[in-house]
Coordinates of C-alpha atoms and ligand atoms in Angstrom, one line a residue:
X1 CA -17.0 -6.6 1.9
X2 CA -15.7 -3.5 0.2
X3 CA -18.0 -0.5 0.2
X4 CA -16.5 2.9 -0.4
X5 CA -19.5 4.6 1.2
X6 CA -19.6 2.5 4.3
X7 CA -18.9 4.3 7.6
X8 CA -17.2 1.2 8.9
X9 CA -13.4 1.4 8.3
X10 CA -13.2 -2.4 7.9
X11 CA -15.4 -2.0 4.8
X12 CA -14.0 1.2 3.2
X13 CA -10.5 -0.1 3.8
X14 CA -11.5 -3.7 3.1
X15 CA -8.5 -6.0 3.5
X16 CA -9.6 -8.3 0.7
X17 CA -10.0 -5.4 -1.8
X18 CA -6.5 -4.1 -1.0
X19 CA -5.0 -7.6 -1.5
X20 CA -7.0 -8.1 -4.7
X21 CA -5.7 -4.7 -6.0
X22 CA -2.1 -5.7 -5.2
X23 CA -2.4 -8.9 -7.2
X24 CA -4.4 -7.2 -10.0
X25 CA -1.6 -4.6 -10.1
X26 CA 1.1 -7.3 -10.4
X27 CA -0.9 -9.0 -13.2
X28 CA -1.6 -5.9 -15.3
X29 CA 1.9 -4.5 -14.9
X30 CA 3.2 -7.3 -17.1
X31 CA 1.4 -5.6 -20.0
X32 CA 3.2 -2.6 -21.4
X33 CA 0.0 -1.5 -23.1
X34 CA -1.8 -1.4 -19.8
X35 CA 0.9 0.8 -18.2
X36 CA 0.9 3.1 -21.2
X37 CA -2.9 3.4 -20.9
X38 CA -2.7 4.4 -17.2
X39 CA 0.2 6.8 -17.7
X40 CA -1.8 8.5 -20.6
X41 CA -4.8 8.8 -18.3
X42 CA -2.6 10.3 -15.6
X43 CA -1.3 12.9 -18.0
X44 CA -4.8 14.4 -18.3
X45 CA -4.8 15.3 -14.6
X46 CA -7.9 13.3 -14.0
X47 CA -6.4 11.2 -11.3
X48 CA -6.3 7.4 -11.0
X49 CA -8.2 4.7 -9.1
X50 CA -6.5 2.7 -6.4
X51 CA -6.4 -0.3 -8.8
X52 CA -4.7 1.8 -11.5
X53 CA -2.2 3.1 -8.9
X54 CA -1.5 -0.5 -7.9
X55 CA -0.2 -1.1 -11.4
X56 CA 2.2 1.8 -11.3
X57 CA 3.6 0.7 -8.0
X58 CA 4.8 -2.5 -9.7
X59 CA 6.9 -0.7 -12.3
X60 CA 10.5 -1.7 -11.7
X61 CA 12.5 -1.0 -14.9
X62 CA 14.4 2.3 -14.9
X63 CA 13.1 3.4 -18.3
X64 CA 9.4 3.2 -17.4
X65 CA 10.1 4.7 -14.0
X66 CA 11.8 7.7 -15.6
X67 CA 8.8 8.0 -17.9
X68 CA 6.5 8.0 -14.9
X69 CA 8.6 10.7 -13.2
X70 CA 8.5 12.8 -16.3
X71 CA 4.7 12.7 -16.4
X72 CA 4.5 13.4 -12.6
X73 CA 6.8 16.4 -13.2
X74 CA 4.5 17.7 -15.9
X75 CA 1.4 17.2 -13.8
X76 CA 3.0 18.9 -10.8
X77 CA 4.2 21.8 -12.9
X78 CA 0.8 22.3 -14.6
X79 CA -1.2 22.3 -11.3
X80 CA 1.3 23.8 -8.8
X81 CA 3.7 25.7 -11.0
X82 CA 6.9 26.4 -9.2
X83 CA 5.6 27.4 -5.8
X84 CA 6.4 25.4 -2.6
X85 CA 4.4 26.2 0.5
X86 CA 6.4 26.3 3.7
X87 CA 5.3 25.6 7.2
X88 CA 6.7 24.7 10.6
X89 CA 5.6 22.0 13.1
X90 CA 5.2 23.2 16.7
X91 CA 5.2 20.7 19.5
X92 CA 3.0 21.6 22.5
X93 CA 3.4 18.6 24.7
X94 CA 5.4 15.4 24.8
X95 CA 3.2 13.7 27.4
X96 CA 1.6 10.6 25.9
X97 CA -0.4 7.7 27.2
X98 CA 0.2 5.5 24.2
X99 CA 3.1 3.2 23.6
X100 CA 3.5 3.2 19.8
X101 CA 6.5 1.1 19.0
X102 CA 8.1 3.5 16.5
X103 CA 7.8 6.7 18.4
X104 CA 10.3 8.5 20.8
X105 CA 7.4 9.9 22.9
X106 CA 6.0 6.4 23.7
X107 CA 5.0 6.3 27.4
X108 CA 7.5 3.5 28.2
X109 CA 10.4 5.8 27.3
X110 CA 12.1 7.4 30.2
X111 CA 12.5 10.8 28.7
X112 CA 12.0 14.2 30.2
X113 CA 8.5 15.5 29.2
X114 CA 7.1 18.9 29.0
X115 CA 4.0 20.8 28.1
X116 CA 4.3 24.5 27.1
X117 CA 2.8 27.1 29.3
X118 CA 1.0 29.9 27.4
X119 CA 4.0 32.2 28.1
X120 CA 6.4 29.6 26.7
X121 CA 4.1 29.2 23.7
X122 CA 4.2 32.9 23.1
X123 CA 8.1 32.7 23.0
X124 CA 7.9 29.8 20.6
X125 CA 5.5 31.7 18.3
X126 CA 7.7 34.8 18.5
X127 CA 10.7 32.7 17.5
X128 CA 8.7 31.2 14.6
X129 CA 7.4 34.5 13.4
X130 CA 11.0 35.9 13.5
X131 CA 11.9 33.1 11.1
X132 CA 9.1 34.3 8.7
X133 CA 6.7 31.5 9.4
X134 CA 3.0 32.1 8.8
X135 CA 1.6 28.5 8.9
X136 CA 2.1 26.1 11.7
X137 CA 1.2 22.5 12.4
X138 CA 0.5 21.9 16.0
X139 CA 1.6 18.6 17.4
X140 CA 0.9 17.0 20.8
X141 CA 1.1 13.5 22.3
X142 CA -2.2 12.0 23.5
X143 CA -3.0 12.6 27.1
X144 CA -6.6 13.8 28.0
X145 CA -5.7 14.8 31.5
X146 CA -2.5 16.7 31.0
X147 CA -3.2 17.9 27.5
X148 CA -7.0 18.1 27.1
X149 CA -8.9 19.7 24.2
X150 CA -9.3 22.9 26.2
X151 CA -5.6 23.3 26.4
X152 CA -5.2 22.9 22.7
X153 CA -8.0 25.5 22.1
X154 CA -6.3 27.9 24.4
X155 CA -3.0 27.4 22.6
X156 CA -4.6 28.1 19.2
X157 CA -6.1 31.3 20.6
X158 CA -2.7 32.3 21.9
X159 CA -0.9 31.6 18.6
X160 CA -3.4 33.7 16.6
X161 CA -3.1 36.4 19.1
X162 CA 0.7 36.7 19.3
X163 CA 2.1 39.2 16.8
X164 CA 5.8 40.0 16.7
X165 CA 7.0 42.9 14.6
X166 CA 5.5 42.3 11.1
X167 CA 5.0 38.6 12.0
X168 CA 1.7 36.8 12.4
X169 CA 0.7 33.2 12.3
X170 CA -2.2 33.1 9.8
X171 CA -3.0 29.5 9.6
X172 CA -2.9 26.9 12.4
X173 CA -3.2 23.3 11.3
X174 CA -3.6 20.7 14.0
X175 CA -2.3 17.2 14.4
X176 CA -3.7 15.7 17.6
X177 CA -5.1 12.3 18.5
X178 CA -8.3 11.0 17.0
X179 CA -11.2 12.5 19.1
X180 CA -14.9 13.0 19.2
X181 CA -17.1 14.9 16.7
X182 CA -17.8 17.4 19.5
X183 CA -14.1 18.2 19.9
X184 CA -13.7 18.5 16.2
X185 CA -16.4 21.0 16.2
X186 CA -14.5 23.0 18.9
X187 CA -11.4 22.9 16.7
X188 CA -13.4 24.2 13.8
X189 CA -14.8 27.0 15.9
X190 CA -11.2 27.8 16.9
X191 CA -10.6 28.4 13.2
X192 CA -8.0 25.7 12.5
X193 CA -6.9 25.3 8.9
X194 CA -6.4 21.5 8.2
X195 CA -6.9 18.7 10.7
X196 CA -4.2 16.2 10.1
X197 CA -4.1 12.7 11.5
X198 CA -1.5 10.1 10.4
X199 CA -3.0 6.7 9.9
X200 CA 0.4 5.2 10.7
X201 CA -0.6 1.9 9.0
X202 CA -3.8 0.8 7.3
X203 CA -3.0 -2.9 7.8
X204 CA -5.1 -3.8 10.8
X205 CA -3.0 -6.6 12.3
X206 CA 0.1 -4.4 12.1
X207 CA -1.8 -1.5 13.5
X208 CA -3.0 -3.5 16.5
X209 CA 0.6 -4.8 17.1
X210 CA 2.2 -1.3 16.9
X211 CA -0.2 0.5 19.2
X212 CA -0.8 0.0 22.9
X213 CA -3.1 2.5 24.8
X214 CA -6.2 4.3 23.5
X215 CA -4.7 4.5 20.0
X216 CA -5.0 0.7 19.8
X217 CA -8.6 1.1 18.6
X218 CA -8.2 0.8 14.8
X219 CA -11.7 1.8 13.9
X220 CA -11.8 4.9 16.2
X221 CA -8.6 6.0 14.5
X222 CA -9.4 5.1 10.9
X223 CA -12.9 6.7 11.1
X224 CA -11.6 9.9 12.7
X225 CA -11.8 11.9 9.4
X226 CA -15.5 11.0 9.0
X227 CA -16.2 12.4 12.5
X228 CA -14.0 15.5 11.8
X229 CA -15.7 16.3 8.4
X230 CA -19.3 15.0 8.9
X231 CA -19.7 15.5 12.7
X232 CA -17.3 18.4 13.3
X233 CA -17.8 20.3 10.1
X234 CA -14.0 20.5 9.4
X235 CA -13.6 21.2 5.7
X236 CA -9.9 20.3 5.2
X237 CA -8.4 17.1 6.4
X238 CA -4.9 15.6 5.9
X239 CA -4.1 11.9 5.9
X240 CA -0.9 9.8 5.4
X241 CA 0.6 6.5 6.6
X242 CA 3.9 6.2 8.3
X243 CA 5.8 4.5 5.5
X244 CA 7.9 1.6 6.8
X245 CA 5.5 0.0 9.2
X246 CA 4.0 -2.3 6.6
X247 CA 4.2 -3.2 2.9
X248 CA 4.2 0.1 1.0
X249 CA 1.9 -1.4 -1.7
X250 CA -0.7 -2.1 0.9
X251 CA -0.4 1.3 2.5
X252 CA -0.5 3.3 -0.8
X253 CA -3.5 1.4 -2.1
X254 CA -5.4 1.7 1.2
X255 CA -4.5 5.4 1.4
X256 CA -6.1 6.0 -2.0
X257 CA -9.1 4.0 -0.9
X258 CA -9.4 6.3 2.1
X259 CA -9.2 9.3 -0.2
X260 CA -11.9 7.8 -2.4
X261 CA -14.0 7.1 0.7
X262 CA -13.8 10.7 1.9
X263 CA -14.8 12.0 -1.5
X264 CA -17.7 9.6 -1.6
X265 CA -19.1 10.4 1.9
X266 CA -18.0 14.0 2.5
X267 CA -17.9 15.3 -1.1
X268 CA -14.2 16.2 -0.9
X269 CA -11.1 14.2 -0.7
X270 CA -8.2 14.9 1.6
X271 CA -6.8 18.4 1.4
X272 CA -3.3 17.1 2.0
X273 CA -1.4 13.8 2.1
X274 CA 1.8 13.6 4.2
X275 CA 4.8 11.4 3.5
X276 CA 6.4 10.6 6.8
X277 CA 8.9 7.7 6.6
X278 CA 10.0 5.6 9.5
X279 CA 13.2 7.0 11.0
X280 CA 15.3 6.3 14.0
X281 CA 14.1 7.7 17.3
X282 CA 15.0 7.4 21.0
X283 CA 14.3 3.9 22.3
X284 CA 13.1 2.6 18.9
X285 CA 14.8 -0.5 17.6
X286 CA 14.9 0.7 14.0
X287 CA 16.4 -2.6 12.6
X288 CA 13.4 -4.6 13.9
X289 CA 11.1 -3.1 11.3
X290 CA 11.0 -5.4 8.3
X291 CA 9.1 -3.1 5.9
X292 CA 11.4 -0.1 5.8
X293 CA 11.0 1.7 2.5
X294 CA 14.2 2.5 0.5
X295 CA 14.7 5.7 -1.5
X296 CA 13.9 4.2 -4.9
X297 CA 10.5 2.8 -3.7
X298 CA 9.7 6.0 -1.8
X299 CA 10.2 8.1 -4.9
X300 CA 7.9 5.7 -6.8
X301 CA 5.2 6.1 -4.1
X302 CA 5.4 9.9 -4.3
X303 CA 5.1 9.9 -8.1
X304 CA 2.2 7.4 -8.0
X305 CA 0.2 9.4 -5.5
X306 CA 0.9 12.6 -7.4
X307 CA -0.7 11.0 -10.5
X308 CA -3.5 9.4 -8.6
X309 CA -4.7 12.6 -6.7
X310 CA -3.3 15.5 -8.7
X311 CA -5.1 18.2 -6.7
X312 CA -4.1 17.1 -3.3
X313 CA -1.3 19.0 -1.5
X314 CA 1.6 16.6 -0.8
X315 CA 3.7 17.3 2.3
X316 CA 7.2 16.3 3.1
X317 CA 8.9 16.8 6.5
X318 CA 12.5 17.5 7.5
X319 CA 13.0 13.8 8.1
X320 CA 14.4 13.5 4.6
X321 CA 17.8 14.6 3.5
X322 CA 18.2 17.8 1.5
X323 CA 19.2 16.0 -1.8
X324 CA 16.4 13.5 -1.6
X325 CA 13.9 16.2 -0.7
X326 CA 14.9 18.0 -3.9
X327 CA 14.2 15.0 -6.0
X328 CA 10.8 14.5 -4.4
X329 CA 9.9 18.2 -4.9
X330 CA 10.4 17.8 -8.6
X331 CA 7.9 14.9 -9.0
X332 CA 5.2 15.7 -6.6
X333 CA 5.7 17.4 -3.2
X334 CA 4.0 20.8 -2.9
X335 CA 4.5 21.6 0.8
X336 CA 7.4 21.2 3.1
X337 CA 8.5 22.1 6.6
X338 CA 11.5 24.4 7.0
X339 CA 13.8 24.9 10.0
X340 CA 11.9 22.4 12.1
X341 CA 12.3 21.6 15.7
X342 CA 10.7 18.4 16.9
X343 CA 11.1 18.9 20.6
X344 CA 8.7 20.8 22.9
X345 CA 10.0 24.3 23.4
X346 CA 12.8 23.8 20.9
X347 CA 12.3 27.0 18.9
X348 CA 12.7 29.6 21.7
X349 CA 14.9 27.8 24.1
X350 CA 15.6 24.4 25.6
X351 CA 12.5 23.4 27.5
X352 CA 12.6 23.2 31.2
X353 CA 12.2 19.6 31.9
X354 CA 9.7 19.4 34.7
X355 CA 9.7 15.7 35.6
X356 CA 12.4 13.1 35.5
X357 CA 15.4 15.4 35.1
X358 CA 16.6 13.6 31.9
X359 CA 17.4 15.6 28.9
X360 CA 14.5 16.0 26.5
X361 CA 14.6 13.9 23.4
X362 CA 12.7 14.7 20.1
X363 CA 9.9 12.5 18.7
X364 CA 12.2 11.4 15.9
X365 CA 15.5 12.5 14.4
X366 CA 15.8 14.9 11.5
X367 CA 18.0 14.8 8.4
X368 CA 17.5 18.4 7.2
X369 CA 19.0 20.7 9.8
X370 CA 19.1 23.9 7.7
X371 CA 17.7 27.2 9.0
X372 CA 14.6 28.4 7.2
X373 CA 16.5 31.1 5.4
X374 CA 18.9 28.5 4.0
X375 CA 15.9 26.3 2.9
X376 CA 14.4 29.4 1.2
X377 CA 17.7 30.1 -0.6
X378 CA 18.0 26.5 -1.7
X379 CA 14.5 26.6 -3.2
X380 CA 15.2 29.9 -5.1
X381 CA 18.5 28.5 -6.4
X382 CA 16.6 25.5 -7.7
X383 CA 14.0 27.7 -9.4
X384 CA 11.1 27.2 -6.9
X385 CA 9.1 30.1 -5.4
X386 CA 8.9 29.8 -1.6
X387 CA 5.3 30.5 -0.6
X388 CA 4.0 31.5 2.8
X389 CA 0.5 31.7 1.5
X390 CA -2.5 31.0 3.7
X391 CA -5.1 32.8 1.6
X392 CA -7.6 30.1 0.8
X393 CA -8.7 29.3 4.3
X394 CA -8.9 33.0 5.2
X395 CA -10.9 33.7 2.0
X396 CA -13.3 30.9 2.8
X397 CA -12.0 28.7 0.0
X398 CA -12.1 25.4 1.8
X399 CA -13.7 22.0 1.4
X400 CA -16.2 21.8 -1.4
X401 CA -15.6 25.5 -2.3
X402 CA -11.9 24.8 -2.8
X403 CA -12.0 21.5 -4.7
X404 CA -13.8 22.7 -7.9
X405 CA -11.3 25.6 -8.1
X406 CA -8.5 23.1 -7.7
X407 CA -9.9 20.6 -10.1
X408 CA -10.6 23.2 -12.8
X409 CA -7.0 24.5 -12.4
X410 CA -8.4 28.0 -11.6
X411 CA -6.7 28.0 -8.2
X412 CA -3.4 28.6 -10.0
X413 CA -4.6 32.2 -10.6
X414 CA -4.4 32.7 -6.8
X415 CA -1.5 30.5 -5.9
X416 CA 1.1 32.1 -8.0
X417 CA 0.4 35.8 -7.1
X418 CA -0.1 34.8 -3.5
X419 CA 3.3 33.0 -3.5
X420 CA 4.9 36.1 -4.9
X421 CA 3.2 38.5 -2.4
X422 CA 4.2 36.4 0.6
X423 CA 7.7 35.9 -0.7
X424 CA 8.0 39.6 -1.1
X425 CA 6.9 40.1 2.5
X426 CA 9.6 37.5 3.5
X427 CA 12.3 39.3 1.6
X428 CA 11.4 42.7 3.2
X429 CA 11.1 41.4 6.7
X430 CA 13.5 38.4 7.1
X431 CA 16.0 38.0 4.2
X432 CA 19.6 38.9 4.1
X433 CA 21.2 40.9 1.3
X434 CA 22.0 37.8 -0.8
X435 CA 18.5 36.4 -0.6
X436 CA 17.0 39.8 -1.3
X437 CA 18.9 40.0 -4.6
X438 CA 18.1 36.5 -5.6
X439 CA 14.4 36.8 -4.6
X440 CA 13.7 40.2 -6.1
X441 CA 15.0 38.9 -9.4
X442 CA 12.7 35.9 -9.2
X443 CA 9.7 38.0 -8.3
X444 CA 10.3 40.5 -11.1
X445 CA 10.5 37.6 -13.6
X446 CA 7.6 35.5 -12.3
X447 CA 5.1 38.3 -12.0
X448 CA 5.0 38.4 -15.8
X449 CA 3.9 34.8 -15.9
X450 CA 0.6 35.4 -14.0
X451 CA -1.7 34.2 -16.8
X452 CA -4.7 36.5 -16.2
X453 CA -4.0 40.1 -17.2
X454 CA -6.2 41.7 -14.5
X455 CA -4.7 39.5 -11.8
X456 CA -1.2 40.4 -13.0
X457 CA -1.9 44.1 -12.7
X458 CA -3.5 43.6 -9.3
X459 CA -0.5 41.6 -8.2
X460 CA 1.9 44.2 -9.4
X461 CA -0.1 46.9 -7.4
X462 CA 0.0 44.7 -4.3
X463 CA 3.7 44.1 -4.6
X464 CA 4.2 47.9 -4.7
X465 CA 2.1 48.3 -1.6
X466 CA 4.1 45.6 0.3
X467 CA 7.3 47.4 -0.7
X468 CA 5.8 50.5 0.8
X469 CA 5.1 48.7 4.1
X470 CA 1.6 47.2 3.8
X471 CA 1.2 43.5 4.7
X472 CA -1.2 40.6 4.3
X473 CA -2.5 41.5 0.8
X474 CA -3.9 38.5 -0.9
X475 CA -6.0 36.9 -3.7
Ligands
LIG501 FE1 2.1 9.2 21.4 FE2 1.7 9.9 18.9 FE3 4.1 9.0 19.7 FE4 2.1 7.3 19.6 S1 3.0 8.4 17.8 S2 3.5 7.5 21.2 S3 0.4 8.7 20.1 S4 3.1 10.9 20.4
LIG502 FE1 -2.7 27.1 -1.0 FE2 -4.8 28.6 -1.6 FE3 -2.5 29.8 -1.2 FE4 -2.9 28.3 -3.4 S1 -4.0 30.2 -2.9 S2 -1.1 28.3 -2.0 S3 -4.2 26.7 -2.6 S4 -3.7 28.7 0.3

């Protein structure tokens, strides 16, 4: 029985409610007036219910799709302006006791595995800082013996501690297996930014079929965010299915039900939603997955979610090709990874394989292989402001202190100047001559668009100070 406030995942992601929403979506989408009504509501940045989103997922004619993309573009522009926040994933360990069918790290794969030592981790961090990164997403396979929570905590401390030239990692987000409230509390105390856990699939029978090992427990996995927020006190959480494991209609509707549940029980919805799409990986029979999502449908999903949860950060990984990424940035994506390595030790050097002697394989294959500086140049050429901002979490603007600012649109007064300040730092410390010219021109132009006069003057003053050598000035 569907109950948004239930603490049982079988009730807040009630299968019958998802199926009912899909058929309601099919029925209502036959009415042009109904679609118009939902698109008009979306235009007011008030978000949509999962049932309304179900209607948009049924749109199939090009003209209406284009209209929806136009509105998604408007909503994104109004809330996020032109900034795109950049981050890098950092793989700590490829040991894993699970056998997820779609993943290159599954335990049945005979690949060389590695766990970073603290010294290797420092090398990785220095390499990432030398690329200009300020925000990381830690990744590790699940293995309580080889990679226990204490190891993760030690790594977080090392990362925050390692400073290279003007570089510093200012926000560490963490993507590790579902764990106990006690361990989430430890992560909070270690000052993580967002705790991210991909749901993979909300469809329970598919979930059970895909996962062997401790991750097989659907309820433990699906209720992880409740433990993280209510038990562990973590303010910002990030969710997202792996599109392609099951019907995207089901996944998208259930994802929105999950967001509604978090808002109902914790007072804040997800801080971010990620959009991984099933891709080829070592030992994965890609063609055996019947629900792969094509580009056209994937774009529709991104636009629908942008309209349904306008204030949630939307994250895309380097799994997508450069051209397609650009299309998705326009209609909804607000954060992306740049210059990613999805192998353990991949940033600093090829990891020493310490068991098996087989060359290390990544968790999945990438489509965007550009260096971070080329990603940044691409963004600037397309009119986006690359942002290395990490200010909110460091200013205590998290959870229920963040959401009202986001929902009232006031956060924009911080995002734009912070994007310009961190981009200025990047230009000073990491850019080549070409990018410095392009970037400086952009900053000089965009500073005039900061809406609040006082903030504009303060931003101009901070920019001057950064040019004189100061760092880490923020709103
Ligand atoms: Fe392990 Fe995660 Fe890969 Fe599953 S998806 S095999 S838990 S690394
Ligand atoms: Fe994100 Fe806050 Fe920075 Fe805006 S000001 S980019 S919301 S961290």
